[in-house]
């Protein structure tokens, strides 16, 4: 049959690419389908916590992952999956361009998507001063003033990265302390041109052709003020677009796909790994490890050997 | 107090080193105690399934892990831990040389030790044709002849996996029947290119630069013969030296430390990751991912944040 694989991996970030490396090395005919290459890891310009690389560009690291998976035989296509259904003993995967592929097993590794603030002006100025990618757009703000919104490592890392280029950075967070790594918090606090605007939320992005200001509100006093900025970086978190698979696998309240220690989902033959799963921590090295687990458990499943762990989904 | 740390990590393989990288980046005062550097990963001369490196020497990779962890502040000492006990709100760790260290939390990452045959040539050709990991090294033996030693599921599964790649596999077992699962035994027996060499024990690994042969002896007749092979996979099991911590954490029948999805053990403040834990797959990238998880969960614990997952140990 045409377009038939042993395993289809949906997503090509750290988890999907590592899964593809491992299934290929097990001689499983593997297809990786993804809208992009590299996922979240490909965005940061500098990664310092993927073991083996003291410092590496995210896109460069993900290109290495891809080369390695393809070297062992994994095929890769660009496409958006709109539907997955059971068919015979396996699954059928439909893409938005009306093409279909079939496989005996599926590995879900499509990660998560950045969240938006949902405030006036955000959409209007997207790409005209509003950005969700510091790495992509930082060079546009040399010697300018920008706002970074968020309190986690992406916001802290983004502010830090911008501080060597931009004149001034406002780091805006709704709480009175950050939730990112101590090391990230410390170096941001020490940086003279980063101004912490804590306990404030963004209300509106203002401008004419391009962004000219960001209105923020004190969460306690409700007092508003306008920060004169040339750019706004939104770094507040992510959502998981898993509705197309919701009829087949159990999900939690964040739409993450519930999986056990061996990446098994509630549906035999479907595995989940990385940011799309309910794994507690979203890190490149953790996603890579989970990708390897999903692949090895998938191999057990396809070779008819019983896996070591199985969730009893009825309890 | 002298010798006081936030966290002591026991073991310096992929799991321990990655844990040290992550705890250091969280500004936790970190001490890594280990008998060696690099653990199992440091043995193979060529690793092709750690994502980011198409091909890397195991020892070289582990040196990179070490450099990176120490760059962020992790301290490391060589030593053998003989005792861990609770003390106050934390733990006291005693070494064989009578020195002691204290910490608020412990990460167990001391791995496992493959059982060896104890025959001439085995150590000499380790990483040069002798391997203890089929998943890691099988692809090196495409169209070659190999021996697999052992009678349990790892040996059977290893022989099966190799049979789709290698030209011929000798499966050597000291008894006249296998102790693995029926299903595993059946499919191995049906495979044309797997030659069963039962009631034989390995006597010597021979070769020059790399393995060239394995001498085996019939356990009944004592007659010896030399099998011409390019590789020898020793799959006779592992041991986990966890007795020194057995009074504090729950273990399974293999002496692996039972831990949940977030690397928590049955003892609050003690985390386990990598091969020493009950994680199903023993792979460098998986151990690295688990090390990062253990460190992040440990950070949650020490900073008073409640982890996302907790095993209910009474059920």
XYZ file of C-alpha atoms in Angstrom:
630
model
C 0.000 0.000 0.000
C 1.146 3.507 -0.770
C 2.055 5.953 2.037
C 2.276 3.133 4.601
C 4.729 3.410 7.476
C 5.557 1.545 10.668
C 5.335 4.754 12.636
C 4.261 8.331 11.952
C 5.693 10.979 14.265
C 3.719 14.220 14.393
C 6.049 17.101 15.273
C 9.732 17.790 14.597
C 11.084 19.408 17.753
C 13.515 17.835 20.229
C 11.020 15.070 21.133
C 9.878 14.186 17.614
C 13.344 14.282 16.124
C 14.803 12.064 18.868
C 11.878 9.661 18.497
C 12.642 9.522 14.759
C 16.314 8.838 15.418
C 15.417 5.943 17.717
C 12.665 4.366 15.591
C 14.897 4.565 12.499
C 17.746 2.917 14.353
C 15.267 0.130 15.190
C 14.663 -0.283 11.431
C 11.088 0.978 11.694
C 9.912 2.796 8.554
C 9.420 6.268 9.957
C 7.684 9.422 8.699
C 7.918 12.709 10.592
C 5.176 15.214 9.742
C 5.533 18.762 11.040
C 4.597 22.326 10.251
C 8.101 23.494 11.115
C 11.513 22.111 11.962
C 12.873 22.336 15.477
C 9.846 23.466 17.451
C 10.410 25.696 20.476
C 14.083 24.772 20.742
C 14.813 26.342 17.363
C 13.810 29.807 18.614
C 16.447 30.858 21.214
C 19.733 32.129 19.814
C 21.649 30.695 22.743
C 21.021 27.471 24.695
C 23.317 26.677 27.595
C 21.528 23.791 29.286
C 21.450 21.063 26.663
C 24.147 18.688 27.941
C 27.055 18.321 25.566
C 26.954 21.908 24.298
C 28.222 24.681 26.560
C 26.529 27.149 24.255
C 24.600 26.463 21.062
C 22.176 28.288 18.801
C 18.749 26.630 19.030
C 18.154 26.431 15.312
C 21.628 25.015 14.773
C 21.040 22.342 17.455
C 17.731 21.331 15.911
C 19.348 21.083 12.476
C 21.794 18.607 14.010
C 18.879 16.600 15.453
C 17.233 16.547 12.024
C 20.357 15.515 10.117
C 20.937 12.698 12.597
C 17.376 11.328 12.386
C 17.381 11.468 8.577
C 20.814 9.845 8.401
C 19.243 6.746 9.942
C 16.370 6.754 7.463
C 13.582 8.850 8.950
C 11.609 10.659 6.225
C 10.260 14.117 6.874
C 7.496 16.182 5.259
C 6.097 19.627 5.977
C 2.385 19.615 6.632
C -0.441 20.249 9.060
C -2.243 17.207 10.451
C -5.993 17.798 10.733
C -7.247 14.314 11.611
C -6.055 10.999 13.012
C -8.329 7.957 13.002
C -8.042 4.262 13.646
C -7.933 2.156 10.496
C -7.557 -1.620 10.600
C -4.815 -2.468 13.081
C -3.256 0.953 12.658
C -4.026 4.593 12.015
C -4.768 6.996 9.164
C -3.405 10.532 9.278
C -5.024 13.252 7.148
C -3.229 16.472 6.279
C -4.781 19.846 5.470
C -3.632 19.489 1.836
C -5.880 16.365 1.507
C -2.984 13.897 1.448
C -3.152 10.879 3.777
C -0.625 8.568 5.352
C -1.027 5.332 7.285
C 1.011 3.731 10.028
C 0.883 0.898 12.542
C 1.688 3.314 15.366
C 1.688 7.062 16.063
C 4.013 9.180 18.176
C 2.591 12.569 19.148
C 5.346 15.161 19.571
C 3.871 18.388 18.236
C 4.659 20.515 21.286
C 2.915 23.737 22.173
C 2.164 27.192 20.709
C 2.959 30.607 22.265
C 0.043 32.331 24.035
C -1.026 35.870 23.221
C -2.047 38.652 25.648
C -5.434 39.285 24.012
C -5.244 43.063 24.480
C -6.133 45.866 22.037
C -3.381 46.627 19.546
C -1.601 43.256 19.960
C -2.848 41.724 16.712
C -2.818 45.038 14.836
C 0.865 45.584 15.559
C 1.969 41.940 15.252
C 5.066 42.101 13.083
C 5.021 45.904 13.396
C 6.571 46.063 16.826
C 4.805 43.151 18.548
C 6.709 39.846 18.505
C 6.728 36.423 20.160
C 10.287 35.684 19.136
C 13.192 37.593 20.644
C 15.719 35.642 18.610
C 14.026 36.473 15.332
C 13.390 40.155 15.987
C 15.924 41.396 18.540
C 18.253 42.876 15.893
C 15.441 45.242 14.843
C 15.635 46.989 18.206
C 19.270 48.039 18.353
C 19.514 51.178 20.528
C 15.737 51.262 20.918
C 13.427 50.772 23.900
C 11.359 47.606 24.236
C 9.018 45.845 26.645
C 9.212 42.137 27.435
C 6.083 40.649 29.039
C 6.327 37.523 31.215
C 7.897 36.032 34.324
C 9.432 32.725 33.267
C 12.726 31.752 31.699
C 11.681 32.775 28.184
C 10.875 36.324 29.338
C 14.009 36.539 31.490
C 16.212 35.088 28.777
C 14.614 37.367 26.212
C 15.213 40.481 28.323
C 18.802 39.398 28.885
C 19.378 38.788 25.214
C 17.893 42.177 24.298
C 19.974 43.989 26.921
C 23.128 43.752 24.813
C 21.391 45.389 21.841
C 18.540 47.614 22.930
C 18.964 50.882 24.823
C 16.439 49.996 27.489
C 14.187 47.048 28.340
C 11.078 47.089 30.531
C 10.450 43.616 31.913
C 6.771 43.454 32.831
C 5.368 40.731 35.066
C 1.980 40.458 36.766
C 3.418 39.019 39.994
C 5.948 40.556 42.385
C 8.533 37.852 41.730
C 9.716 35.809 38.765
C 9.209 32.087 38.308
C 12.316 31.522 36.175
C 15.711 30.096 37.184
C 17.618 31.913 39.950
C 20.597 32.318 37.636
C 18.409 33.969 34.985
C 16.708 36.222 37.566
C 20.042 37.267 39.078
C 21.694 38.336 35.881
C 18.609 40.223 34.726
C 18.452 42.096 38.053
C 22.110 43.060 37.730
C 21.703 44.453 34.217
C 21.533 48.276 34.313
C 19.390 48.748 31.227
C 16.671 46.294 32.310
C 13.882 48.009 34.263
C 11.682 45.634 36.276
C 7.996 46.561 36.143
C 6.546 44.045 38.613
C 2.904 43.681 39.688
C 1.774 45.260 36.402
C -0.276 43.891 33.509
C -0.286 45.137 29.893
C -3.566 46.839 28.909
C -3.070 48.140 25.372
C -0.461 48.391 22.644
C -0.457 51.910 21.137
C 1.035 53.391 17.970
C 0.431 54.633 14.450
C 2.305 52.709 11.756
C 4.430 50.930 14.350
C 4.325 50.399 18.115
C 4.927 53.588 20.081
C 3.807 52.658 23.577
C 2.480 50.029 25.963
C -0.145 50.898 28.561
C 0.345 48.944 31.797
C -1.766 48.787 34.960
C -0.656 48.270 38.556
C -2.490 45.112 39.722
C -2.933 46.556 43.236
C -3.699 50.258 42.739
C -5.196 49.885 39.212
C -3.177 52.981 38.276
C -2.236 53.027 34.604
C 0.820 54.435 32.865
C 2.165 54.398 29.319
C 5.683 53.127 28.671
C 7.211 54.647 25.543
C 8.507 51.624 23.656
C 9.365 50.724 20.072
C 8.631 47.029 20.521
C 6.709 44.560 22.700
C 7.859 40.948 23.146
C 5.130 38.620 24.452
C 6.709 35.750 26.398
C 3.854 34.513 28.621
C 3.456 30.844 27.914
C 1.959 28.360 25.549
C -1.114 26.439 24.479
C -1.421 22.868 23.231
C -3.429 22.399 19.987
C -4.456 18.796 20.556
C -8.151 18.905 19.594
C -7.594 16.895 16.401
C -6.538 13.904 18.522
C -8.929 14.456 21.465
C -11.330 11.693 20.363
C -8.562 9.093 20.610
C -6.453 9.963 23.672
C -7.168 11.225 27.180
C -6.036 14.791 27.912
C -5.699 16.957 31.022
C -7.210 20.394 31.618
C -4.333 22.084 29.750
C -5.095 19.864 26.724
C -1.810 18.058 27.296
C -1.927 14.396 26.324
C -1.834 12.197 29.403
C 0.946 9.657 29.166
C 2.690 7.359 31.590
C 6.355 6.932 32.483
C 6.869 5.048 29.186
C 5.007 7.590 27.012
C 1.999 5.323 26.493
C -1.307 7.169 26.059
C -4.794 5.822 26.768
C -4.892 4.452 23.170
C -2.721 1.408 22.405
C -0.404 2.225 19.519
C -0.388 5.967 20.218
C 2.508 7.408 22.211
C 3.140 10.987 23.369
C 6.349 12.763 24.322
C 7.751 16.194 25.075
C 5.804 19.433 25.545
C 2.576 18.022 24.112
C 2.445 15.461 26.921
C 1.821 16.000 30.627
C 5.538 15.749 31.438
C 6.044 18.314 34.203
C 9.050 20.156 32.796
C 9.450 21.653 29.351
C 13.133 21.431 28.494
C 14.991 20.353 25.369
C 16.950 17.582 27.088
C 13.833 16.266 28.827
C 11.859 16.260 25.566
C 14.723 14.449 23.851
C 14.742 11.789 26.587
C 10.985 11.374 26.362
C 11.229 11.067 22.579
C 13.658 8.180 22.983
C 11.333 6.506 25.508
C 8.313 6.870 23.209
C 10.281 5.337 20.339
C 11.519 2.377 22.388
C 8.075 1.710 23.847
C 6.630 1.969 20.328
C 9.195 -0.593 19.171
C 8.106 -2.956 21.976
C 4.494 -2.472 20.908
C 5.159 -3.111 17.228
C 7.369 -6.124 17.847
C 4.687 -7.705 19.964
C 6.715 -7.743 23.156
C 4.901 -6.574 26.224
C 6.044 -3.197 27.561
C 7.362 -2.987 31.072
C 4.813 -0.479 32.330
C 1.144 -0.031 31.559
C -1.245 2.460 33.060
C -4.487 0.912 34.190
C -6.725 3.590 32.712
C -9.805 2.478 34.600
C -8.429 3.350 38.039
C 28.768 24.356 59.015
C 31.550 22.936 56.918
C 30.814 20.538 54.011
C 27.177 21.722 53.826
C 25.438 21.779 50.446
C 21.962 22.376 49.092
C 22.132 19.147 47.169
C 24.489 16.192 46.954
C 24.354 14.158 43.752
C 25.706 10.613 44.045
C 26.994 9.499 40.643
C 28.577 11.310 37.703
C 27.163 9.669 34.578
C 24.724 11.261 32.139
C 22.002 11.522 34.817
C 24.162 12.879 37.644
C 26.036 15.339 35.467
C 22.854 16.737 33.924
C 21.287 16.989 37.374
C 24.367 18.967 38.470
C 24.101 21.296 35.476
C 20.463 22.021 36.290
C 20.810 22.424 40.082
C 23.807 24.743 39.566
C 21.866 26.864 37.106
C 19.225 27.153 39.830
C 21.962 28.552 42.101
C 21.816 25.512 44.394
C 25.155 24.739 46.045
C 25.864 21.378 44.473
C 28.324 18.569 45.208
C 28.676 15.576 42.905
C 30.280 12.517 44.534
C 31.272 9.624 42.291
C 33.759 6.801 42.004
C 34.291 7.585 38.318
C 33.421 10.179 35.714
C 30.930 9.386 32.990
C 29.403 6.091 34.111
C 28.247 3.655 31.427
C 28.264 6.331 28.706
C 32.007 6.859 29.034
C 32.765 3.276 27.922
C 31.760 3.014 24.229
C 34.199 4.486 21.735
C 31.390 5.568 19.424
C 27.907 6.769 20.340
C 25.502 7.561 17.516
C 22.199 7.958 19.342
C 22.796 10.931 21.611
C 20.924 13.691 19.755
C 23.139 16.553 18.616
C 26.146 14.363 17.885
C 26.092 12.199 14.779
C 29.021 10.318 16.227
C 30.884 10.949 19.475
C 33.286 9.115 21.743
C 31.565 8.261 25.026
C 34.325 9.539 27.261
C 34.576 12.751 25.249
C 30.828 13.312 25.542
C 30.913 12.757 29.290
C 33.826 15.193 29.619
C 31.648 17.809 27.923
C 28.843 17.063 30.400
C 31.299 17.495 33.267
C 32.815 20.745 32.001
C 29.347 22.192 31.512
C 28.115 21.253 35.002
C 31.256 22.640 36.629
C 31.092 25.846 34.576
C 27.830 26.628 36.348
C 29.312 25.930 39.775
C 28.846 22.235 40.542
C 31.699 20.837 42.648
C 32.875 17.295 42.103
C 34.844 14.855 44.246
C 35.946 11.283 43.711
C 34.771 8.952 46.448
C 32.686 5.968 47.426
C 29.549 6.637 49.463
C 29.009 4.006 52.147
C 26.143 5.504 54.121
C 23.344 8.083 53.828
C 21.268 9.025 56.846
C 18.726 11.630 57.736
C 20.097 14.455 59.854
C 17.944 17.383 60.971
C 15.956 18.577 57.955
C 18.480 17.101 55.577
C 20.904 14.268 55.082
C 24.428 13.204 56.015
C 26.559 11.337 53.511
C 29.533 9.255 54.699
C 32.361 8.254 52.397
C 34.633 5.243 52.667
C 37.565 7.567 53.472
C 35.717 8.694 56.663
C 34.862 12.159 55.308
C 31.256 13.367 55.595
C 29.115 15.848 53.725
C 25.669 17.232 54.454
C 22.903 18.481 52.197
C 19.258 19.509 52.274
C 18.469 17.091 49.457
C 19.994 14.081 47.711
C 19.873 13.028 44.074
C 20.723 9.363 43.500
C 22.302 8.860 40.081
C 24.908 6.161 40.569
C 23.645 3.925 37.802
C 24.120 0.256 37.454
C 26.994 -2.036 36.715
C 26.717 -4.568 33.906
C 27.643 -8.049 35.052
C 30.741 -9.169 33.239
C 31.814 -12.604 32.091
C 35.187 -12.265 33.752
C 37.038 -13.897 30.866
C 40.328 -12.933 29.167
C 39.928 -10.268 26.459
C 36.589 -8.990 27.745
C 37.973 -5.819 29.344
C 40.606 -5.332 26.662
C 38.042 -5.235 23.839
C 35.308 -3.363 25.732
C 34.144 -0.684 23.276
C 36.228 -2.371 20.566
C 33.786 -5.117 19.709
C 32.644 -6.050 23.190
C 29.449 -4.253 24.187
C 26.834 -4.438 26.926
C 24.148 -2.555 24.994
C 22.469 -3.859 21.829
C 20.244 -0.797 21.477
C 23.324 1.434 21.500
C 25.652 -0.563 19.277
C 23.592 -2.863 17.019
C 23.866 -0.554 13.968
C 27.667 -0.954 14.026
C 27.259 -4.626 13.054
C 25.281 -4.369 9.827
C 26.079 -7.435 7.681
C 28.583 -8.682 10.260
C 28.708 -11.717 12.518
C 28.210 -11.310 16.243
C 27.811 -13.325 19.411
C 25.223 -12.552 22.060
C 25.846 -14.094 25.474
C 22.963 -14.705 27.876
C 19.711 -16.576 28.344
C 17.241 -13.992 29.581
C 15.022 -11.482 27.821
C 17.798 -8.936 27.200
C 19.892 -11.535 25.402
C 16.908 -12.892 23.455
C 15.632 -9.433 22.557
C 19.154 -8.374 21.632
C 19.640 -11.352 19.311
C 16.261 -10.689 17.728
C 17.046 -7.027 17.179
C 20.436 -7.840 15.680
C 18.923 -10.433 13.340
C 17.460 -7.773 11.031
C 20.852 -6.087 10.676
C 23.676 -8.533 11.200
C 24.523 -11.369 8.810
C 24.657 -14.003 11.528
C 24.182 -14.148 15.277
C 25.420 -16.803 17.671
C 23.288 -16.842 20.794
C 25.336 -18.449 23.535
C 23.812 -19.732 26.750
C 25.285 -21.946 29.446
C 22.087 -23.943 29.966
C 20.189 -26.082 27.469
C 17.130 -23.867 27.615
C 16.474 -20.151 27.927
C 14.977 -18.458 30.957
C 13.332 -15.632 28.942
C 9.670 -15.342 27.926
C 8.226 -18.020 25.623
C 7.331 -15.421 23.015
C 10.894 -14.121 22.933
C 12.298 -17.664 22.765
C 9.907 -18.680 19.973
C 10.688 -15.866 17.596
C 14.428 -16.238 18.154
C 14.218 -19.975 17.359
C 12.352 -19.236 14.124
C 14.918 -16.730 12.874
C 17.202 -18.294 10.248
C 20.291 -16.223 10.925
C 20.313 -16.847 14.687
C 22.416 -19.864 15.624
C 21.725 -21.239 19.094
C 24.866 -22.327 20.917
C 23.372 -23.906 24.032
C 25.225 -25.583 26.907
C 28.308 -23.528 26.086
C 30.176 -20.910 28.085
C 32.459 -18.192 26.704
C 36.118 -18.757 27.548
C 38.054 -15.965 25.825
C 37.576 -12.973 23.539
C 40.217 -12.899 20.805
C 41.370 -10.254 18.359
C 43.977 -7.671 17.472
C 42.701 -4.086 17.284
C 39.101 -5.257 17.422
C 37.272 -8.469 18.299
C 37.871 -11.301 15.835
C 36.647 -14.360 17.676
C 35.049 -15.852 20.769
C 36.246 -19.129 22.247
C 33.414 -21.164 23.764
C 33.419 -24.415 25.716
C 30.824 -27.164 25.830
C 29.802 -27.457 29.494
C 29.411 -31.246 29.207
C 32.262 -32.400 26.959
C 34.611 -29.471 27.813
C 35.403 -29.327 24.099
C 36.348 -25.840 22.919
C 35.784 -24.101 19.606
C 36.341 -20.583 18.270
C 33.463 -18.684 16.721
C 34.599 -16.086 14.185
C 32.741 -12.945 15.213
C 33.146 -9.177 14.798
C 31.351 -8.367 18.023
C 30.362 -9.853 21.371
C 27.313 -8.579 23.227
C 27.367 -9.481 26.914
C 23.738 -9.475 28.019
C 23.829 -11.364 31.278
C 22.273 -8.699 33.438
C 23.124 -5.789 35.678
C 23.553 -5.176 39.297
C 22.476 -2.069 41.196
C 24.577 -1.421 44.290
C 21.881 0.355 46.271
C 22.122 -1.423 49.630
C 23.658 1.623 51.343
C 20.414 3.554 50.701
C 17.963 0.655 51.129
C 16.867 1.747 54.619
C 15.671 5.122 53.262
C 14.037 4.465 49.874
C 11.789 1.775 48.444
C 13.363 -0.493 45.843
C 12.108 -3.111 43.408
C 13.274 -6.717 43.131
C 16.224 -5.650 40.944
C 17.336 -3.228 43.691
C 16.405 -0.303 41.435
C 15.143 2.714 43.328
C 11.442 3.184 42.728
C 10.695 6.699 41.537
C 7.764 8.432 39.903
C 7.480 10.468 36.697
C 9.172 13.422 38.447
C 11.995 11.345 39.967
C 10.630 11.515 43.516
C 11.428 8.494 45.682
C 9.510 7.247 48.733
C 11.621 9.572 50.911
C 10.919 13.323 50.652
C 14.122 15.134 49.740
C 15.645 12.129 47.975
C 15.343 11.926 44.195
C 16.513 9.217 41.802
C 17.279 9.354 38.092
C 18.808 7.323 35.307
C 19.821 3.688 35.424
C 19.694 3.452 39.225
C 15.965 4.175 39.098
C 13.178 1.984 37.750
C 13.025 3.937 34.477
C 12.362 1.282 31.820
C 15.045 2.216 29.300
C 18.737 2.652 29.938
C 19.969 5.216 27.416
C 22.245 8.269 27.689
C 19.675 10.763 26.413
C 16.971 9.291 28.651
C 19.241 9.444 31.697
C 20.143 13.043 30.855
C 16.464 13.957 30.631
C 15.722 12.201 33.926
C 18.650 14.035 35.549
C 17.159 17.371 34.504
C 13.767 16.307 35.901
C 15.275 15.207 39.219
C 17.103 18.544 39.521
C 14.020 20.625 38.734
C 11.855 18.601 41.114
C 14.564 18.937 43.770
C 14.551 22.693 43.198
C 10.762 22.732 43.711
C 11.225 20.770 46.917
C 13.964 23.032 48.287
C 12.185 26.240 47.337
C 9.033 25.030 49.036
C 7.008 24.726 45.836
C 4.893 21.614 45.646
C 5.767 19.281 42.801
C 3.154 18.488 40.189
C 3.163 14.749 40.756
C 3.367 12.670 43.906
C 3.180 8.929 44.217
C 0.814 7.745 46.874
C 3.203 5.247 48.406
C 0.581 3.433 50.430
C -1.314 2.125 47.415
